[in-house]
XYZ file of C-alpha atoms in Angstrom:
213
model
C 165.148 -72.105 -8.851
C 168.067 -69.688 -7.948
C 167.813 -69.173 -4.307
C 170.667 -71.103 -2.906
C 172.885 -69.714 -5.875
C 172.187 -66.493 -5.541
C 173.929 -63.761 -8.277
C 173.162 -61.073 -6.026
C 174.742 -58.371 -9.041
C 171.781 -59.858 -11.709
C 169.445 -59.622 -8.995
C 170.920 -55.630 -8.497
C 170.556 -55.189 -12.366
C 166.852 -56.629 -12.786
C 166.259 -54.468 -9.687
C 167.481 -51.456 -11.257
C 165.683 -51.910 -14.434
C 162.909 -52.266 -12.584
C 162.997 -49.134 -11.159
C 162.926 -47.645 -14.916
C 158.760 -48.495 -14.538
C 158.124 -46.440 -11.631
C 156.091 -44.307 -13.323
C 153.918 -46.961 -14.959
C 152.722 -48.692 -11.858
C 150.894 -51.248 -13.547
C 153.800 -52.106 -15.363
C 156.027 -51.934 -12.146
C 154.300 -54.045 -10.576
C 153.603 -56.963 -13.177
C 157.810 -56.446 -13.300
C 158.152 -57.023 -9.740
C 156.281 -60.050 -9.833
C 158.081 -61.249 -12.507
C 161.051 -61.044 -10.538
C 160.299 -62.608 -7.737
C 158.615 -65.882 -9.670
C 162.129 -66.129 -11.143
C 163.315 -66.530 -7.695
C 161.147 -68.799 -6.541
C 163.030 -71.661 -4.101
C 160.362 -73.795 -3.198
C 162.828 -75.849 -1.233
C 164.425 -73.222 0.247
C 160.993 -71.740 1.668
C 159.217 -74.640 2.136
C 159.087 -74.183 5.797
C 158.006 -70.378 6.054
C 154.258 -70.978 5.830
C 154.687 -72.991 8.860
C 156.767 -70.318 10.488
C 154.783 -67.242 9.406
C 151.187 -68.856 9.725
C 148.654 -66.334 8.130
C 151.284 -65.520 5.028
C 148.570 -64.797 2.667
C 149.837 -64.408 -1.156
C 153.353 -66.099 -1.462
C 155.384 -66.876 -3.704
C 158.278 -68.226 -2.150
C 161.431 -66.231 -2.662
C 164.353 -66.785 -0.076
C 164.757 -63.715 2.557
C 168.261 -62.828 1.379
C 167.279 -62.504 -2.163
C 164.130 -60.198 -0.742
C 166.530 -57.593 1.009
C 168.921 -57.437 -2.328
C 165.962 -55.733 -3.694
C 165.405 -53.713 -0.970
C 168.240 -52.678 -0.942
C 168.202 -51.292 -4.112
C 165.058 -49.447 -3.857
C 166.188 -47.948 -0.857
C 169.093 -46.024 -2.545
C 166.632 -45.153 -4.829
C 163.834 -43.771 -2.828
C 166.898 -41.705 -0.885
C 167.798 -40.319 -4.255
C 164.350 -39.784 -5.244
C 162.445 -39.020 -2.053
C 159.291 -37.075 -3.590
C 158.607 -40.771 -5.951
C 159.096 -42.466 -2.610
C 155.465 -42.573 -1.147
C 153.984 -43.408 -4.552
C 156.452 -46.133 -5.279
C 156.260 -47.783 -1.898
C 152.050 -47.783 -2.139
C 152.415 -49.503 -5.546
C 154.832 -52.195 -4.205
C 152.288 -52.937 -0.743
C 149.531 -52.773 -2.800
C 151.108 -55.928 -5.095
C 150.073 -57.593 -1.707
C 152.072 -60.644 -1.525
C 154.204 -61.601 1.769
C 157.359 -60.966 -0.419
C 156.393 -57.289 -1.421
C 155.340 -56.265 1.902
C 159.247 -57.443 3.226
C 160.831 -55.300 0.292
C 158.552 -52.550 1.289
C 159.106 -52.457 4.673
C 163.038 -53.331 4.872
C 163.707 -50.375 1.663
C 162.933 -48.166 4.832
C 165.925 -48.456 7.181
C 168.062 -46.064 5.723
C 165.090 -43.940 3.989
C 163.316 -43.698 6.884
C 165.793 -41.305 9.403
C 166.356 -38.259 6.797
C 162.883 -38.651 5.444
C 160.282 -39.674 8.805
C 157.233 -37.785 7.393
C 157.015 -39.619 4.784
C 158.360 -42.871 5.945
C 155.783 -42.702 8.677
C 152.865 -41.549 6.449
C 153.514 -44.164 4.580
C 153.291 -46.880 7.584
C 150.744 -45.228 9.288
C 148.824 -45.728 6.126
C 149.689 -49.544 5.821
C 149.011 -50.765 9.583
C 145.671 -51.977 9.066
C 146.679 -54.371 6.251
C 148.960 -56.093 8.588
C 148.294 -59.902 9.095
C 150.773 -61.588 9.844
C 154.122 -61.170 12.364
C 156.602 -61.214 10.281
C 155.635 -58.141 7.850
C 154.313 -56.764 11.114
C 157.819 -56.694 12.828
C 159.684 -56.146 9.655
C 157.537 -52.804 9.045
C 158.176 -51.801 12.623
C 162.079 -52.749 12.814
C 163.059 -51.096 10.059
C 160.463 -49.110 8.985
C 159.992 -47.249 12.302
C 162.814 -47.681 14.954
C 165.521 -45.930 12.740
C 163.350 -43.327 13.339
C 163.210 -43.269 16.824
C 167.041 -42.450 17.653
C 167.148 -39.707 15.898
C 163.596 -38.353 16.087
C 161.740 -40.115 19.275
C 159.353 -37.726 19.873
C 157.870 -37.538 16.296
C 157.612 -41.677 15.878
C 156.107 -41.269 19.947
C 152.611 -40.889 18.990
C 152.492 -44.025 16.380
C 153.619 -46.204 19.278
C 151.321 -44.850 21.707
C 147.895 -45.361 19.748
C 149.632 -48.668 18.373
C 149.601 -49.980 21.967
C 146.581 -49.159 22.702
C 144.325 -50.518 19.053
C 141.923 -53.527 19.555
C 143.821 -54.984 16.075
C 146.278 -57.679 17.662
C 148.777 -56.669 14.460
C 148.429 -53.285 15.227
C 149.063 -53.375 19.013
C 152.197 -55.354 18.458
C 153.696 -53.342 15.902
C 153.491 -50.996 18.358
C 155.196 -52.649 20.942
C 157.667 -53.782 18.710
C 158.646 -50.187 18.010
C 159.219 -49.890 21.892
C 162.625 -51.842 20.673
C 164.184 -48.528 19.895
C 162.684 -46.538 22.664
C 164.492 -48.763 25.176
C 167.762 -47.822 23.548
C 167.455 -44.754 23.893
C 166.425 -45.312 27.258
C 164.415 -41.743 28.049
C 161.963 -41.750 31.288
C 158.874 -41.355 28.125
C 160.576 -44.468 27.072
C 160.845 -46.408 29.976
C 156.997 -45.383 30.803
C 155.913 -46.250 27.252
C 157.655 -49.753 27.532
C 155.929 -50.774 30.896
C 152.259 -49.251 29.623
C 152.388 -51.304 26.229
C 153.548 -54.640 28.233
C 150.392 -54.379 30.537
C 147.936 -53.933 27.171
C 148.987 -57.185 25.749
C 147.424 -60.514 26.737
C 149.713 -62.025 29.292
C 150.268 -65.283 27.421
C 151.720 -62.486 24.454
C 153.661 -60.813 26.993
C 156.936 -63.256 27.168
C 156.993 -63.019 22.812
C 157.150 -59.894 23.060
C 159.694 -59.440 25.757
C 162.339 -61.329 23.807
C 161.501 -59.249 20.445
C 162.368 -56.123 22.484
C 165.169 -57.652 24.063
C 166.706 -57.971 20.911
């Protein structure tokens, strides 16, 4: 149990080693789930099921040990763009809650100079979504970087998100609207209102504050 002391350089190193597999994704990922069992902090954790009902696999590593690793894949995937989409399917596809964070929050820098992949990659994803917190984290950082620089590319992913029977899928789109409102275009503003009337009302307050943001 290392989560409330965490040595976020080992962590770096492990990740980094890690990385060495990415070719062998079978290997990769049995390594990346031996990392995150040795950061297990069951008391650190012990409330997130509650939280995040719905979490599905779980191991139980803290959040700020989660985006130390993300971290460090995103600098790689930057460097190594063309091994990004594989990499990132093999690290979704490991399928627990903690995996799915990494995945998603390695995007936030990626995602800007690289959208086409970043958002094949997502749009390839959203139907595995089941819970809100992988949901928002995939749309947050995954997706709204995106939108300042490149609005109109990211516009269609929002629209059909709004407008899918999946209730994951409809508010990952709405939570992309986040980024829309800062840029605060008349599309945007139009996009915003439309996706607030598709939700059920008794959503409609959640989701204001999560744009509000």
């Amino acid at each position: 149990m290392r989560g409330n002391n965490m040595d976020k350089s080992e962590i770096q190193n492990r990740t980094k080693e890690l990385l060495e597999k990415t070719e062998k994704p079978k290997e990769f990922t049995n390594g990346l789930q031996e990392l995150l069992k040795s950061y297990v902090d069951i008391d650190a954790t012990k409330n997130y099921p509650r939280i995040i009902p719905d979490t599905g696999k779980f191991f139980g590593v803290p959040l700020p040990i989660l985006r130390v690793v993300a971290a460090e894949i995103g600098k790689f995937i930057r460097k190594e763009p063309t091994e990004a989409l594989s990499l990132l399917e093999t690290i979704w596809t490991e399928g627990s809650f903690e995996a799915r964070q990494i995945a998603g929050k390695c995007l936030e820098k990626f995602g800007p100079k690289n959208p086409e992949i970043c958002l094949d990659f997502v749009s390839s994803v959203l139907h595995d979504l089941d819970n809100w917190a992988v949901c928002d984290n995939l749309a947050m950082f995954g997706v709204e970087p995106i939108v300042y620089s490149n609005p109109e590319l990211v516009l269609p992913l929002s629209e059909n998100g709004i407008k899918s029977k999946n209730k994951w899928i409809r508010r990952f789109g709405v939570v992309t609207l986040r980024g829309y409102k800062k840029i605060q275009t008349t599309d945007a503003r139009w996009i915003i209102n439309d996706g607030m009337k598709k939700l059920p009302k008794e959503k409609q307050t959640e989701i204001s504050a999560i744009i509000s943001r």
